[in-house]
PDB file of C-alpha atoms in Angstrom:
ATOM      1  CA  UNK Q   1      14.495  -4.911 -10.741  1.00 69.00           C
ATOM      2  CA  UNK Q   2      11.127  -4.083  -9.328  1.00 82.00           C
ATOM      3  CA  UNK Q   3       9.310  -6.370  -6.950  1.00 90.00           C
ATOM      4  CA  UNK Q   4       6.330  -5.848  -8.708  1.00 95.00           C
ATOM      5  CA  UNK Q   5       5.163  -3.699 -12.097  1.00 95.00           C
ATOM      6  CA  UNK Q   6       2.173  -2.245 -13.806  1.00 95.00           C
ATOM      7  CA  UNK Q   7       2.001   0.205 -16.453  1.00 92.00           C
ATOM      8  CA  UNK Q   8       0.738   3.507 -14.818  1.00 92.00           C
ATOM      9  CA  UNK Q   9      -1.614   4.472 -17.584  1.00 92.00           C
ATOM     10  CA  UNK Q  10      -3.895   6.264 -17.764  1.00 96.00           C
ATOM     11  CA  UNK Q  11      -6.425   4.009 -19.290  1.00 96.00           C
ATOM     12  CA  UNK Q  12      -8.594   6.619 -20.190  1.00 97.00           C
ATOM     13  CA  UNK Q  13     -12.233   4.782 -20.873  1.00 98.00           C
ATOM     14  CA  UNK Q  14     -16.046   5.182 -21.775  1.00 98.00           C
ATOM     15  CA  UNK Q  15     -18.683   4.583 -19.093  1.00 98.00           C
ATOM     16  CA  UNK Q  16     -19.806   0.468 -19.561  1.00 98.00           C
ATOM     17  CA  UNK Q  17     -16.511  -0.410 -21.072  1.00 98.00           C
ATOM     18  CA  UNK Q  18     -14.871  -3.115 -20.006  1.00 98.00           C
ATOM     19  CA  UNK Q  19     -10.844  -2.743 -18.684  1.00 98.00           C
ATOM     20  CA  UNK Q  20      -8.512  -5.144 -17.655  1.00 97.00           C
ATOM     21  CA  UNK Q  21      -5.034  -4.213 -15.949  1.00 94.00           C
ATOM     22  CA  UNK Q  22      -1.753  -6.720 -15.455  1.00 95.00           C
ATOM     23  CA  UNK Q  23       0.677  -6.752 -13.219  1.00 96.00           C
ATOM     24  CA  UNK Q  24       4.321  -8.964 -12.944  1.00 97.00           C
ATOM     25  CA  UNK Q  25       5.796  -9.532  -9.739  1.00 96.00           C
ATOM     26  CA  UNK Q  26       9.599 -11.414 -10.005  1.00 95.00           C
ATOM     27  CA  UNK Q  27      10.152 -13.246  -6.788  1.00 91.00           C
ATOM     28  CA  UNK Q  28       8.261 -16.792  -7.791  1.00 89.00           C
ATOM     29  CA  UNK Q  29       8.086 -17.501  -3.898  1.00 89.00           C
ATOM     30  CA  UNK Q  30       5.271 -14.698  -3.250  1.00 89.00           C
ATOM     31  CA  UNK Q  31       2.687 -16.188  -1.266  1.00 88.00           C
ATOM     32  CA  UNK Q  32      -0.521 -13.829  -0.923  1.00 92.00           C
ATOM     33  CA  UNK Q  33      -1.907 -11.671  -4.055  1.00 95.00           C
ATOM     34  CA  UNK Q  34      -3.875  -8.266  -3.746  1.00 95.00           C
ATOM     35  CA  UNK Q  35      -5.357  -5.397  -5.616  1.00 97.00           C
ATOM     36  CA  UNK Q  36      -5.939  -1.949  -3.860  1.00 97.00           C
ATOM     37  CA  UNK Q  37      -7.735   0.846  -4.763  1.00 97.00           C
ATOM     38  CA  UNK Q  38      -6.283   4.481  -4.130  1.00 97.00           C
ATOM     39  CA  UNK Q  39      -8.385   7.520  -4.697  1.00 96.00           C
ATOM     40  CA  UNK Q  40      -5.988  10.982  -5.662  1.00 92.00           C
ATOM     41  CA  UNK Q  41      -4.578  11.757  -1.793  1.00 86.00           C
ATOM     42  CA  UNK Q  42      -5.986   9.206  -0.184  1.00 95.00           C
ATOM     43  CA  UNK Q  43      -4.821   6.131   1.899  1.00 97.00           C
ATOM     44  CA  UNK Q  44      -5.447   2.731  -0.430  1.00 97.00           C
ATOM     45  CA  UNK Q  45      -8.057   0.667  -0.264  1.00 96.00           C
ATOM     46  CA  UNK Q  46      -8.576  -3.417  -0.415  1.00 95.00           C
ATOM     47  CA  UNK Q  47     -10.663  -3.883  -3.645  1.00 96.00           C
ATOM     48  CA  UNK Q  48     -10.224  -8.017  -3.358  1.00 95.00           C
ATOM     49  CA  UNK Q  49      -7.708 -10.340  -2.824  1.00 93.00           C
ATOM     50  CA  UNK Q  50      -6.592 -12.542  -5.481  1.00 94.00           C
ATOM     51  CA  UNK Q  51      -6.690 -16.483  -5.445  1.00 88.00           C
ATOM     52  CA  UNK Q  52      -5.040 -19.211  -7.941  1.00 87.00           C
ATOM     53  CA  UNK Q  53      -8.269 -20.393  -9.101  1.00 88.00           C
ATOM     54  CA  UNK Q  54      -9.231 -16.660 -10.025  1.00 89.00           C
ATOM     55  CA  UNK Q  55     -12.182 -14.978  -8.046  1.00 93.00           C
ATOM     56  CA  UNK Q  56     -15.030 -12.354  -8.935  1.00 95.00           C
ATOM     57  CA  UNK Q  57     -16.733  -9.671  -6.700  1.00 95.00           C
ATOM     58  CA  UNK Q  58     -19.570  -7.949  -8.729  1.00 97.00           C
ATOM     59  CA  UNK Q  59     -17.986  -6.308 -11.855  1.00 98.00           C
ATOM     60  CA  UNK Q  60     -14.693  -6.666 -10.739  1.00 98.00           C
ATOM     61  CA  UNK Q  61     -12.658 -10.168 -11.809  1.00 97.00           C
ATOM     62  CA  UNK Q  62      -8.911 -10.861 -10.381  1.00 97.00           C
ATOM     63  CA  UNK Q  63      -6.795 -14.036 -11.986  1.00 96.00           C
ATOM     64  CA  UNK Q  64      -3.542 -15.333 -10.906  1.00 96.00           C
ATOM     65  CA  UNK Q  65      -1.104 -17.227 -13.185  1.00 94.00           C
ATOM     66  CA  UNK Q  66       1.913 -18.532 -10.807  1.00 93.00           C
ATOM     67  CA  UNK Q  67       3.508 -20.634 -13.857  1.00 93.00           C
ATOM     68  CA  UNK Q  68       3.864 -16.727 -15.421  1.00 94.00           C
ATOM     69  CA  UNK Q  69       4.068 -14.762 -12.280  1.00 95.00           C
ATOM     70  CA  UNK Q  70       1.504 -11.961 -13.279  1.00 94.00           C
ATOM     71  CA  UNK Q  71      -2.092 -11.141 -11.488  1.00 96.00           C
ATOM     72  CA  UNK Q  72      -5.206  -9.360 -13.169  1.00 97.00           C
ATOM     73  CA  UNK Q  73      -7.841  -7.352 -12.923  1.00 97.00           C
ATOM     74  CA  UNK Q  74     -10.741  -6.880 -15.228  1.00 98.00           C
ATOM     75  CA  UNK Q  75     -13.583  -4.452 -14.367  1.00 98.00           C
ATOM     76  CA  UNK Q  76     -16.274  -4.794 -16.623  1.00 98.00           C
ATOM     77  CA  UNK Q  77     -18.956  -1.844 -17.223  1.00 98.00           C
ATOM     78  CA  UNK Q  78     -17.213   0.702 -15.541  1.00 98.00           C
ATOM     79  CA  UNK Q  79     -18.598   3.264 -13.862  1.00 98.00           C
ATOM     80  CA  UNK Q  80     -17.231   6.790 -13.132  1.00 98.00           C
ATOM     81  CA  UNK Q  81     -16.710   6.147  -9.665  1.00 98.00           C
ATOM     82  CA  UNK Q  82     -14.172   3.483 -10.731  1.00 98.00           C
ATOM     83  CA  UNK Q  83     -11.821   6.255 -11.676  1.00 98.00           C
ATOM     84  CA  UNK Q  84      -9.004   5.689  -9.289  1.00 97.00           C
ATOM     85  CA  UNK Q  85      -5.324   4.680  -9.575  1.00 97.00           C
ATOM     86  CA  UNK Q  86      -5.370   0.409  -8.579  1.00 97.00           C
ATOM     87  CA  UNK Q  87      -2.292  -0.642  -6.952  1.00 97.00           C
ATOM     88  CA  UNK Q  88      -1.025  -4.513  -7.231  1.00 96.00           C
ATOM     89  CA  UNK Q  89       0.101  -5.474  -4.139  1.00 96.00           C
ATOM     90  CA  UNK Q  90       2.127  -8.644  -3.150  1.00 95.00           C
ATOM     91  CA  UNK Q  91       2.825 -10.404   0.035  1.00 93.00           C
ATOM     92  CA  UNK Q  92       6.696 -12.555   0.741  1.00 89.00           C
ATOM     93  CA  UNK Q  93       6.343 -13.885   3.863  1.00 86.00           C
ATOM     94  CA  UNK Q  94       6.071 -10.423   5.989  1.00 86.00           C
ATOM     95  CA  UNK Q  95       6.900  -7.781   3.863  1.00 92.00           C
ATOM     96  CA  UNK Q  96       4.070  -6.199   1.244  1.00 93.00           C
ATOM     97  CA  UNK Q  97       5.235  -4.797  -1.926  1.00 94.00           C
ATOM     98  CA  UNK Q  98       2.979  -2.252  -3.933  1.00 95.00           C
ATOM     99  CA  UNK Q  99       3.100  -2.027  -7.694  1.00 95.00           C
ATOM    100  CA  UNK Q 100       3.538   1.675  -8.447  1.00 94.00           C
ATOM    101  CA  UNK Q 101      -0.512   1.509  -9.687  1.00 95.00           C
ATOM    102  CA  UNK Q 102      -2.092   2.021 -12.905  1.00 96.00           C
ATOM    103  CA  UNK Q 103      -4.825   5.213 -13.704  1.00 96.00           C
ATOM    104  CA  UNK Q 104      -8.188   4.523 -14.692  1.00 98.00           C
ATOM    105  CA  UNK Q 105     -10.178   7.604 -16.049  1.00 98.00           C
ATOM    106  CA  UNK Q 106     -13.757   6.497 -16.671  1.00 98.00           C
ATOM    107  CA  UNK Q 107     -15.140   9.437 -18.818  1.00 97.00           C
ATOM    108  CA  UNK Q 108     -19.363   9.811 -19.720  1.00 96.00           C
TER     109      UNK Q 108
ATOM    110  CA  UNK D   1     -13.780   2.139  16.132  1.00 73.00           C
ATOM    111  CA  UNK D   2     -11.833   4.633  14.529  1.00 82.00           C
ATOM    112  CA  UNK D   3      -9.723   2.412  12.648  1.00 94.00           C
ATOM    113  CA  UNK D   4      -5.538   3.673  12.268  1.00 97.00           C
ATOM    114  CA  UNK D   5      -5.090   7.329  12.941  1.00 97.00           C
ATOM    115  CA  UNK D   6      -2.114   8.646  12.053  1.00 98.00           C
ATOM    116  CA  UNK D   7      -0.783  12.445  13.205  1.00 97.00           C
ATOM    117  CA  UNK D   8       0.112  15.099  12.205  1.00 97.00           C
ATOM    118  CA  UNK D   9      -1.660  14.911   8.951  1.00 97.00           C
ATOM    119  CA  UNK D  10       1.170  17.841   7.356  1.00 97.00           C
ATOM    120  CA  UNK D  11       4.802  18.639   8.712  1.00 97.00           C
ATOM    121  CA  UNK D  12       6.800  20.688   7.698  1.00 97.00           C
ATOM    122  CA  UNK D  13      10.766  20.304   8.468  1.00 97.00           C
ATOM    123  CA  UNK D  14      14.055  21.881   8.041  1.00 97.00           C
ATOM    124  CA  UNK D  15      16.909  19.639   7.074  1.00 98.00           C
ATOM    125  CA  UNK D  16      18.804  17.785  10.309  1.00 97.00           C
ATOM    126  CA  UNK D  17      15.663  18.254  12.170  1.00 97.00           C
ATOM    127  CA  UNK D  18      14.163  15.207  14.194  1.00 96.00           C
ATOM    128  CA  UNK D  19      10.457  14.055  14.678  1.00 96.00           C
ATOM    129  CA  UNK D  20       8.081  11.180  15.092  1.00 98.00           C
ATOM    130  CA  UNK D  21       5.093  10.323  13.222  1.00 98.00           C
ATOM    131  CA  UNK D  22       2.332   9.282  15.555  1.00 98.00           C
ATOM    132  CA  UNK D  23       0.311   5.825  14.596  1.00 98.00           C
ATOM    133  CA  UNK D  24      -2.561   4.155  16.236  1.00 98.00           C
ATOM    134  CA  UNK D  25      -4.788   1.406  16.190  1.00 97.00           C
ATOM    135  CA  UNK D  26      -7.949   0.484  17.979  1.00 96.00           C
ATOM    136  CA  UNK D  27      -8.648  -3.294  15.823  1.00 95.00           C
ATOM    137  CA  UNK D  28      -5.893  -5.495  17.857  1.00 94.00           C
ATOM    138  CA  UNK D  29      -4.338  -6.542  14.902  1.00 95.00           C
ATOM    139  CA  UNK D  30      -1.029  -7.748  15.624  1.00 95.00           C
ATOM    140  CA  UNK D  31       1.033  -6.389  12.252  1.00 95.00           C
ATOM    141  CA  UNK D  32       1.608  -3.120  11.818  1.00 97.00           C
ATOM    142  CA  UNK D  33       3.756  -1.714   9.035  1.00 97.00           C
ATOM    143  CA  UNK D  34       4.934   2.056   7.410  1.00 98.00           C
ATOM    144  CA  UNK D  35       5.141   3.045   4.164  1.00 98.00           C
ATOM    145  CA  UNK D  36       6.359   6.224   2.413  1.00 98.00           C
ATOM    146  CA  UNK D  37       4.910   7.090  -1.341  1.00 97.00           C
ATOM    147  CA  UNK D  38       6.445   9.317  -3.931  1.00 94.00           C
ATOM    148  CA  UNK D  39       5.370  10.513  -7.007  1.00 86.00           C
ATOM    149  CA  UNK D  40       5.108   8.412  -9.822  1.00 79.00           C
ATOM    150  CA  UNK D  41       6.208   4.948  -7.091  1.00 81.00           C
ATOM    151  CA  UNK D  42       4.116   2.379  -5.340  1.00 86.00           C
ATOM    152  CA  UNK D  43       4.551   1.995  -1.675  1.00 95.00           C
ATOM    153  CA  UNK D  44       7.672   1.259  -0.195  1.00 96.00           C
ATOM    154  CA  UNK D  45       7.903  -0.374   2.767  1.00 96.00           C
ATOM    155  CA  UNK D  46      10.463   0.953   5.408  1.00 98.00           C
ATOM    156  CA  UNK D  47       9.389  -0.801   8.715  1.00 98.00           C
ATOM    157  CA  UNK D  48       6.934  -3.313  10.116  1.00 97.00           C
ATOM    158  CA  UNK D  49       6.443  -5.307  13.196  1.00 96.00           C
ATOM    159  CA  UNK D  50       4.560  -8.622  13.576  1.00 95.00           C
ATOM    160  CA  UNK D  51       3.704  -7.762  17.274  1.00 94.00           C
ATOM    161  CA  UNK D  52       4.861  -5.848  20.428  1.00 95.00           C
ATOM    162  CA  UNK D  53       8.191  -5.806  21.220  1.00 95.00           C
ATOM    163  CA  UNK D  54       9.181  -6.727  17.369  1.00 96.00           C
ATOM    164  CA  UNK D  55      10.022  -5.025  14.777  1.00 97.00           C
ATOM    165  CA  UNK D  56      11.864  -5.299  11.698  1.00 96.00           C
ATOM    166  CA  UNK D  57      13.222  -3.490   8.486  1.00 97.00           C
ATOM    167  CA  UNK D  58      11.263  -2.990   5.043  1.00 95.00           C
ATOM    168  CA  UNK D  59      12.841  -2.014   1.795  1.00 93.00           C
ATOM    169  CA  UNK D  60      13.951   1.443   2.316  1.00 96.00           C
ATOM    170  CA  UNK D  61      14.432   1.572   6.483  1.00 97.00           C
ATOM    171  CA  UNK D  62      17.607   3.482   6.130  1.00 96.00           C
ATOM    172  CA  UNK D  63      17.161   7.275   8.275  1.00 96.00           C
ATOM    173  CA  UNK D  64      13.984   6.243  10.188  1.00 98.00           C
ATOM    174  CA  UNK D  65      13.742   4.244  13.455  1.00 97.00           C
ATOM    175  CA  UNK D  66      10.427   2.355  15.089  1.00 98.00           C
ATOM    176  CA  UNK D  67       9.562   0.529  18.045  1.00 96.00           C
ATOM    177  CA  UNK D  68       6.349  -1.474  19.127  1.00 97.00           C
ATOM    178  CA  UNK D  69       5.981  -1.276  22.819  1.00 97.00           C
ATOM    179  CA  UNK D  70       2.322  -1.632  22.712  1.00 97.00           C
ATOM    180  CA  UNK D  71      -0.315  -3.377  20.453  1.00 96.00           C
ATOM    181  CA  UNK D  72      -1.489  -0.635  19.501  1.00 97.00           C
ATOM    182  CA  UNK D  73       1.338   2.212  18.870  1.00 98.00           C
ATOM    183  CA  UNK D  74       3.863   1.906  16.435  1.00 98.00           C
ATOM    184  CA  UNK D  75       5.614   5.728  16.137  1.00 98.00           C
ATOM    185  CA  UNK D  76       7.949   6.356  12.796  1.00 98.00           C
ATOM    186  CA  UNK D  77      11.177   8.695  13.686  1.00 98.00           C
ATOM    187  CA  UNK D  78      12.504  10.515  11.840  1.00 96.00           C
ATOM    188  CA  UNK D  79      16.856  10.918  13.377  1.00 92.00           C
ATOM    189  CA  UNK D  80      17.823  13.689  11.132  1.00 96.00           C
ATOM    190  CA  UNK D  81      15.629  14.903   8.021  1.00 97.00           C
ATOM    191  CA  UNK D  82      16.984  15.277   4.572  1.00 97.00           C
ATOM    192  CA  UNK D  83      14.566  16.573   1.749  1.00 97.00           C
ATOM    193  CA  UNK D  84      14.798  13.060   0.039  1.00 96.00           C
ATOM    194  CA  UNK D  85      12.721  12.088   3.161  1.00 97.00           C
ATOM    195  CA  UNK D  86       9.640  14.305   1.383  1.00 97.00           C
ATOM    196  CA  UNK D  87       6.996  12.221   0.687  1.00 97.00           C
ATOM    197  CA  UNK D  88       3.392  10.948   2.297  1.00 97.00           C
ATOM    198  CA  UNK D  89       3.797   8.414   4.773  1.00 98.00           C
ATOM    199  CA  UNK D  90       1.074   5.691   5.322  1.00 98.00           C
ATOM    200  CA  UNK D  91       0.390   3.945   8.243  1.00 98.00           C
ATOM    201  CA  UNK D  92      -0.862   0.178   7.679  1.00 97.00           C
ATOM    202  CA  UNK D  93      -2.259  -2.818  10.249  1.00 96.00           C
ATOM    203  CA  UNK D  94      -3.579  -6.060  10.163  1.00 94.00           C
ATOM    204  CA  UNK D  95      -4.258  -8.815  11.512  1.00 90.00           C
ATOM    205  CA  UNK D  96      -1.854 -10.499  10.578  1.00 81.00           C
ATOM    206  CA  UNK D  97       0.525 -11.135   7.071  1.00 75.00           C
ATOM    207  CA  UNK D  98      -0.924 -13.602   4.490  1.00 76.00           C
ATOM    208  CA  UNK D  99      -4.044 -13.073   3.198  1.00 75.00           C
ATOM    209  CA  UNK D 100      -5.061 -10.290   5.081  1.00 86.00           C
ATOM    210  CA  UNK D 101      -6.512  -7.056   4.289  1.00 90.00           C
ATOM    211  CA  UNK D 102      -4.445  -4.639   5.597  1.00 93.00           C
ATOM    212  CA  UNK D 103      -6.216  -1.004   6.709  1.00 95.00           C
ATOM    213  CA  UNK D 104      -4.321   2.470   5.724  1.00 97.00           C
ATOM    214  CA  UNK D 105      -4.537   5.558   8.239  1.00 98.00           C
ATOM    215  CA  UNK D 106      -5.146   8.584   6.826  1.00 97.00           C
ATOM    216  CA  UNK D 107      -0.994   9.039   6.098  1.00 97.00           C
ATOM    217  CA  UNK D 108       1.053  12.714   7.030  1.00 97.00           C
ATOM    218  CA  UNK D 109       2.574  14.512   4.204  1.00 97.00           C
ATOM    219  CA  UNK D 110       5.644  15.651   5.381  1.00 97.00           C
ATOM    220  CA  UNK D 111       7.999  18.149   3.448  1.00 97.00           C
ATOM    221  CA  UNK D 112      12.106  19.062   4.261  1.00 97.00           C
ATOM    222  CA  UNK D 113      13.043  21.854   3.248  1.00 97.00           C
TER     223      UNK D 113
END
């Protein structure tokens, strides 16, 4: 079983919609919660860390539910530089384990 | 600062061939980690060290070999390649594990043919 899983898409969307990815990790004693942005052939990103009492940076909002073990992210009127593939990343004490991403296409 | 640099940026191999991926950072950040990413996969991680001298296995360490002699080098060899070993490789470092944002080099495609 996977440390941690997303559906890979592609969420293909309309400029100024509003999107909102999941991810489930297994192991219940993860300690550290991330999302990461990675742009086709490029090195990822850090687009925010997540926190149990959720958090928001701009248009982007990332919630945590330990009780259900699954993280989210919700971007909300997306822009066509949002189109990227955002990875779900997950931290057990020191090893990271990356979610094999979703795609967001953000179309005009 | 130039952040993690990471070299060669392409390699090319035969099968049974040797090499070492060159990694670098200028941030003092005491972890320092290598992934390897395939199509259609995440990440995996296949070695990491939480400071000089230490290092440890990820998930898939089995073919490659690291050490940490310095803060701020942390090479990836390669003993023998195989063509399963084709993939991009990406270089990571923070400052520490936790909460931290880690920082990607640039990563080296590498293909064995």
């Amino acid at each position: 079983r996977k440390e941690v899983e997303q559906d890979p898409g592609p969420f293909n969307v309309p400029e100024g919609a509003t999107v909102a990815f999941n991810c489930t990790y297994s192991n219940s004693a993860s300690q550290s919660f991330f999302w990461y942005r990675q742009d086709c052939r490029k090195e990822p990103k850090l687009l925010m860390s997540v926190y149990s009492s959720g958090n928001e940076d701009g248009r982007f909002t990332a919630q945590l539910n330990r009780a259900s073990q699954y993280i989210s992210l919700l971007i909300r009127d997306s822009k066509l530089s949002d189109s990227a593939t955002y990875l779900c990343v997950v931290n057990e004490f020191n090893k990271f384990y990356f979610g094999s991403g979703t795609k967001l296409n953000v179309k005009p | 600062n130039a952040g993690v640099t990471q070299t060669p940026k392409f390699q090319v191999l035969k099968t049974g061939q040797s090499m070492t991926l060159q990694c670098a950072q200028d941030m003092n950040h005491e972890y320092m980690s290598w992934y390897r990413q395939d199509p259609g996969m995440g990440l995996r991680l296949i070695h990491y060290s939480v400071g000089a001298g230490i290092t440890d296995q990820g998930e898939v360490p089995n073919g490659y070999n690291v050490s940490r002699s310095t803060t701020e080098d942390f090479p990836l060899r390669l003993l023998s390649a195989a063509p399963s070993q084709t993939s991009v490789y990406f270089c990571a470092s923070s400052t520490g594990t936790g909460a931290y944002e880690q920082y990607f080099g640039p990563g080296t495609r590498l293909t064995v043919t």
